[in-house]
PDB file of C-alpha atoms and ligand atoms in Angstrom:
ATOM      1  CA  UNK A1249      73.167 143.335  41.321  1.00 85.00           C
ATOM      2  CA  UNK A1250      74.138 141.757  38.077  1.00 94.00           C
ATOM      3  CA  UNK A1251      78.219 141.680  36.920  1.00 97.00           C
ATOM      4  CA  UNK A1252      79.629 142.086  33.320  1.00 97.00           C
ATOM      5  CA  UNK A1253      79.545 138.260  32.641  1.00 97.00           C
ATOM      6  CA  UNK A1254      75.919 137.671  33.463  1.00 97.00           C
ATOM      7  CA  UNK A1255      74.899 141.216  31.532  1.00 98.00           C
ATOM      8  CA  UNK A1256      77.173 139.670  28.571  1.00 98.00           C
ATOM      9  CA  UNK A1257      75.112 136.550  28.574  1.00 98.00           C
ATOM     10  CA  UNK A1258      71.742 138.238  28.897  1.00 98.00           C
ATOM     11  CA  UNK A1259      72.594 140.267  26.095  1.00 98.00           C
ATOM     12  CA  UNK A1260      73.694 136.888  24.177  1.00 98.00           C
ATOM     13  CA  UNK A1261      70.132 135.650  24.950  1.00 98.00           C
ATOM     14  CA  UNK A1262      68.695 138.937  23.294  1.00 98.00           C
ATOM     15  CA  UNK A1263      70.696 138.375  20.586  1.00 98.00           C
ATOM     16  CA  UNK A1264      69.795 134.251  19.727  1.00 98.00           C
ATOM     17  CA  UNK A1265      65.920 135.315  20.481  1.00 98.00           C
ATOM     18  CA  UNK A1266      65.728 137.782  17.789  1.00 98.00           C
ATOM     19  CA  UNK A1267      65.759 135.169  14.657  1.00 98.00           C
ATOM     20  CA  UNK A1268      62.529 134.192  16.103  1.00 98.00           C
ATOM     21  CA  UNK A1269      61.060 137.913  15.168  1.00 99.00           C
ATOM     22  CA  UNK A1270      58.128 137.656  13.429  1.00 99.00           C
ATOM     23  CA  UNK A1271      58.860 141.089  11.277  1.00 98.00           C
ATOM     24  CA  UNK A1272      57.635 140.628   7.410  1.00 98.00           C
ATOM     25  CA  UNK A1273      56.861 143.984   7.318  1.00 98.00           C
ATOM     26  CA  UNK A1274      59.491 146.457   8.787  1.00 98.00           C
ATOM     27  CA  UNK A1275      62.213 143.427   8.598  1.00 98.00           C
ATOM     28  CA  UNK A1276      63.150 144.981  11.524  1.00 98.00           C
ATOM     29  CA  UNK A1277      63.895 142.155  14.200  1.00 98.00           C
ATOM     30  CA  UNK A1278      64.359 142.944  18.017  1.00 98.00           C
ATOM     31  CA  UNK A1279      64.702 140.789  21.364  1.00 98.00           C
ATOM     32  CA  UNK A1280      65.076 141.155  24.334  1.00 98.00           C
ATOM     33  CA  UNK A1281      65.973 139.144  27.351  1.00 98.00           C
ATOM     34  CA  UNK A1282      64.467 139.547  31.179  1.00 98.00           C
ATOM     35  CA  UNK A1283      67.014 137.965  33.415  1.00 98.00           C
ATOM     36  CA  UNK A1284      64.275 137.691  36.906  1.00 98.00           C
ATOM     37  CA  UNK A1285      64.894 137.594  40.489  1.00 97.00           C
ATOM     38  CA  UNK A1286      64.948 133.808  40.787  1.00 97.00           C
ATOM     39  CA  UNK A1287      67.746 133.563  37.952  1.00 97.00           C
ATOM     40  CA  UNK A1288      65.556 132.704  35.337  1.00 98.00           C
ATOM     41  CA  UNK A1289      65.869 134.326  31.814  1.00 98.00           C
ATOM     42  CA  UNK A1290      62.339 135.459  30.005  1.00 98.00           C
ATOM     43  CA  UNK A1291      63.145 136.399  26.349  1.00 98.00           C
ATOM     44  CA  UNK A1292      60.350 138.140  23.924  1.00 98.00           C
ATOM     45  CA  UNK A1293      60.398 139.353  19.818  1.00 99.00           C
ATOM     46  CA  UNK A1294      58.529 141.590  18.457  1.00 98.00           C
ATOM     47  CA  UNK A1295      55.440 140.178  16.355  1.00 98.00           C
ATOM     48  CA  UNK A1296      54.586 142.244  14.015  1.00 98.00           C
ATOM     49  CA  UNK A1297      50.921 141.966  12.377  1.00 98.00           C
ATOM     50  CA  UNK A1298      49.027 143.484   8.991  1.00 98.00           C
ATOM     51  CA  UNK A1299      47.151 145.610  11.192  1.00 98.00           C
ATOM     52  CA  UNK A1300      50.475 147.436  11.742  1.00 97.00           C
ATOM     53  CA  UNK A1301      49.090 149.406  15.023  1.00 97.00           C
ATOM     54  CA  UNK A1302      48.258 145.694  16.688  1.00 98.00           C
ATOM     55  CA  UNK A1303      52.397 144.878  16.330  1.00 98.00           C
ATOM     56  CA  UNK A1304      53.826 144.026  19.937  1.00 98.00           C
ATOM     57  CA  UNK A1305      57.224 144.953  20.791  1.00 98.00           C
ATOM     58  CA  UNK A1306      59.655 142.490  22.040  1.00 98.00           C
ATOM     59  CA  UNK A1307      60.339 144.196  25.418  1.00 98.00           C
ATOM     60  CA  UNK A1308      56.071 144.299  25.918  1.00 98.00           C
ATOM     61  CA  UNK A1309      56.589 140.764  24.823  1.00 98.00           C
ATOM     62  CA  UNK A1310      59.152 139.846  27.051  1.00 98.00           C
ATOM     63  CA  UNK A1311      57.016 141.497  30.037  1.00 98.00           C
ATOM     64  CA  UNK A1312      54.092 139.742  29.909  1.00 98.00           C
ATOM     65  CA  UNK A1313      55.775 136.254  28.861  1.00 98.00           C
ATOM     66  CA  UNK A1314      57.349 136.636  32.414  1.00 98.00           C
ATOM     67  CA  UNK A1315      54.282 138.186  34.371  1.00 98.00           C
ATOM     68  CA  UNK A1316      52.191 134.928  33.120  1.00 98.00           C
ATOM     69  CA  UNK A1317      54.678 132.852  34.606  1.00 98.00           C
ATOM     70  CA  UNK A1318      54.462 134.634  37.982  1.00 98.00           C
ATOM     71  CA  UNK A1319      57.748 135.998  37.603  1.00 98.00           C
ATOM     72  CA  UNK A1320      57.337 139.702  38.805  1.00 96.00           C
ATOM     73  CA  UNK A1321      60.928 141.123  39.614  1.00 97.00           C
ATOM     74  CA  UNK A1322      63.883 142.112  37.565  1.00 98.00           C
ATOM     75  CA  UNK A1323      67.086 142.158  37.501  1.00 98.00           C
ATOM     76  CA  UNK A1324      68.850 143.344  34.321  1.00 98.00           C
ATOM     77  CA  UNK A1325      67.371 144.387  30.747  1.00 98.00           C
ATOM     78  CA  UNK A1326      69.345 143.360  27.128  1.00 98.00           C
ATOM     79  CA  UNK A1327      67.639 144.380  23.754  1.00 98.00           C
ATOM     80  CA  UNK A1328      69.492 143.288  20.937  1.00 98.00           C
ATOM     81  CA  UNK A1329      68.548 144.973  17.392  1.00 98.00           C
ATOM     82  CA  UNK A1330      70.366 142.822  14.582  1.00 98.00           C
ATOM     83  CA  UNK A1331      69.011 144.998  12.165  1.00 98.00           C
ATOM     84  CA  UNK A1332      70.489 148.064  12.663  1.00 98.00           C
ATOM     85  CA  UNK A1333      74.152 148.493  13.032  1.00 98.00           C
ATOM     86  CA  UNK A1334      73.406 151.860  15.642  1.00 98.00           C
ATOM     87  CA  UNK A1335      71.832 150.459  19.124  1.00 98.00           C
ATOM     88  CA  UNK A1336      68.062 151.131  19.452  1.00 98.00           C
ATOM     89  CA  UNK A1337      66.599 152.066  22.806  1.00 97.00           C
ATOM     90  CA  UNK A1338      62.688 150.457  23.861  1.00 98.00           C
ATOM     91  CA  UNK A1339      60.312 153.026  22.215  1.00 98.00           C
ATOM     92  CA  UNK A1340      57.965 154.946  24.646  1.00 98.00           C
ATOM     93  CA  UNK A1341      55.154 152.931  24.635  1.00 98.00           C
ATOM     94  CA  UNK A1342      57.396 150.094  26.143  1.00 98.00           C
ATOM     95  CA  UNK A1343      59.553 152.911  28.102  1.00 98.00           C
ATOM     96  CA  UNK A1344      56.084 153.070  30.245  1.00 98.00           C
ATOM     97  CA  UNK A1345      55.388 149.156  31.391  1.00 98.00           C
ATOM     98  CA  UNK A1346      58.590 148.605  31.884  1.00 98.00           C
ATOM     99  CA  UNK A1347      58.774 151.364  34.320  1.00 98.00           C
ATOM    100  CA  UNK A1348      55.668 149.307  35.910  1.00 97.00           C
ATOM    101  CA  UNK A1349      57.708 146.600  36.521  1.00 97.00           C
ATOM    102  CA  UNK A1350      61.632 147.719  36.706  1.00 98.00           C
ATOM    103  CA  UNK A1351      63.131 149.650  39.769  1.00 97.00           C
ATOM    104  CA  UNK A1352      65.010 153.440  38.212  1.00 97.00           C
ATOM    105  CA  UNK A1353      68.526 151.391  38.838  1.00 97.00           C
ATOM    106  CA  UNK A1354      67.851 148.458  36.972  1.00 98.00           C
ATOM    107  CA  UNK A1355      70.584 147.841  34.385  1.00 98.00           C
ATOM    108  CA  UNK A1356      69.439 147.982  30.647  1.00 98.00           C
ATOM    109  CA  UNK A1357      71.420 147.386  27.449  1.00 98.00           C
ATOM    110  CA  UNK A1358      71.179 147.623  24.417  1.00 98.00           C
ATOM    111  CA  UNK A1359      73.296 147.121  20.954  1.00 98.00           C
ATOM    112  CA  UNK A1360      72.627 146.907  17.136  1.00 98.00           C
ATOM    113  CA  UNK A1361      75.514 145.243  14.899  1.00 98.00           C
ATOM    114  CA  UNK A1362      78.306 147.770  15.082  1.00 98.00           C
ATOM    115  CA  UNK A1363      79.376 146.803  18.623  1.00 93.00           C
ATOM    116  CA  UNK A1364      78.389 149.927  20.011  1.00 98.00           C
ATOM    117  CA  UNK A1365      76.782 149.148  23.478  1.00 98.00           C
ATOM    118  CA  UNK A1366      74.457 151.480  25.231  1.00 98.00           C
ATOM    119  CA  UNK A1367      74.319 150.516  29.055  1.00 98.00           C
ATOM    120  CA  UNK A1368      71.997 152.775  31.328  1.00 98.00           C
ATOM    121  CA  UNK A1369      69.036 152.139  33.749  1.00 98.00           C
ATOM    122  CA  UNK A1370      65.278 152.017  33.742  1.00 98.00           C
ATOM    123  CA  UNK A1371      65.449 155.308  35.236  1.00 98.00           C
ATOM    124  CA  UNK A1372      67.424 156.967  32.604  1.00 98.00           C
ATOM    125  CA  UNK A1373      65.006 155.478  30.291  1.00 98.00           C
ATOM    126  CA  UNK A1374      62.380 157.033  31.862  1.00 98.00           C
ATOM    127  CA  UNK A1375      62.688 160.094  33.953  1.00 97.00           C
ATOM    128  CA  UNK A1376      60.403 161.563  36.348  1.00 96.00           C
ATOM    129  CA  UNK A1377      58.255 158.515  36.189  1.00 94.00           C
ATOM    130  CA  UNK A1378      55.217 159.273  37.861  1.00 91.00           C
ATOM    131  CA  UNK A1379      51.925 157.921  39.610  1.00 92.00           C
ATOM    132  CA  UNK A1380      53.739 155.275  41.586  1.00 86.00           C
ATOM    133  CA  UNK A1381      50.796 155.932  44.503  1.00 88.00           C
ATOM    134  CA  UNK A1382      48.295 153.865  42.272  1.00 93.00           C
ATOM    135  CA  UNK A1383      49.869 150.702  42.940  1.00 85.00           C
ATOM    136  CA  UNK A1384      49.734 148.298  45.711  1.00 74.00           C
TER     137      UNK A1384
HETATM  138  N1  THU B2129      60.142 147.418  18.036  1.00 67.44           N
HETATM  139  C1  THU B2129      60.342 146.687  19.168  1.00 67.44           C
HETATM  140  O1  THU B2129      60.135 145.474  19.192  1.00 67.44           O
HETATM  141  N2  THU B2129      60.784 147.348  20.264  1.00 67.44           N
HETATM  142  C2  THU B2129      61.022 148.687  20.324  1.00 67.44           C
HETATM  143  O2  THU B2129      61.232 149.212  21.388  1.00 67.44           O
HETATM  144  C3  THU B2129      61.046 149.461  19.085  1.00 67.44           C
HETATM  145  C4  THU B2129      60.338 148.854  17.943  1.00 67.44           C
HETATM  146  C5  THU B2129      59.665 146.726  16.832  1.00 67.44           C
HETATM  147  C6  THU B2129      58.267 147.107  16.428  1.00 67.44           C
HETATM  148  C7  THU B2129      58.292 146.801  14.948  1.00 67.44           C
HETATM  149  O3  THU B2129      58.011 145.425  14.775  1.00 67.44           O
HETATM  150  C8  THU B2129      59.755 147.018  14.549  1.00 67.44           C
HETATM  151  O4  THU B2129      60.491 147.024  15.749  1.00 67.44           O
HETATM  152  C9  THU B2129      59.974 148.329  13.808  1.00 67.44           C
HETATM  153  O5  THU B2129      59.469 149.398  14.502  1.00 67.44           O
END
């Protein structure tokens, strides 16, 4: 389980990953931090490309920086969205491989600018999750 201190720091290293968004086109920047099982922290950004459909998000990002690295359990979840002063949830497509990878109780928040905070779980995120038989 993660406490309010290490969830405020995972959220800080959200926040200090975004400038790194590569976002020319929406100027939309988002990051997101991965804190791991073994401690470790696994940030990602969304790239964004001129083939707009070919754009990764920074939660996708974040989830296969840390699966390269053999890193395959999580802990906690931040997204931080500078650019919008409302918090912005992962969109669907990222909703679904997270769920590969994130238990339904696994803490995930997520803020814009306003100081509004969003905090909720994996599960919430995505409900009635399905076809966990196909794995293993
Ligand atoms: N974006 C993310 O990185 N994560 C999300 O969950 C929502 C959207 C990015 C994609 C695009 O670069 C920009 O935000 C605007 O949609």
């Amino acid at each position: 389980m993660i406490n309010e201190k290490q969830m405020n720091s995972l959220f800080l290293d959200a926040e200090k990953v975004s400038v790194f968004a590569y976002a020319p086109y929406s100027k939309f920047r988002v990051g997101a931090a991965l804190l791991c099982e073994d401690g470790s922290v696994v940030t990602g950004v969304n790239v964004e490309n001129r083939s707009f459909g070919l754009t990764i998000c920074a939660e996708r990002n974040a989830v296969c920086k840390a699966i390269s690295l053999g890193k395959l359990n999580f802990t906690a979840l931040a997204i931080s969205t500078p650019d919008s002063a409302e918090p912005v949830g992962p969109c669907g497509a990222c909703r679904q491989v997270l769920g590969e990878f994130l238990a339904p109780d696994t803490p995930v928040r997520f803020a814009g600018s306003n100081g509004k905070t969003v905090n909720t779980t994996m599960g919430e995120l995505l409900p009635f999750d399905s076809l966990h038989e196909l794995r293993d």
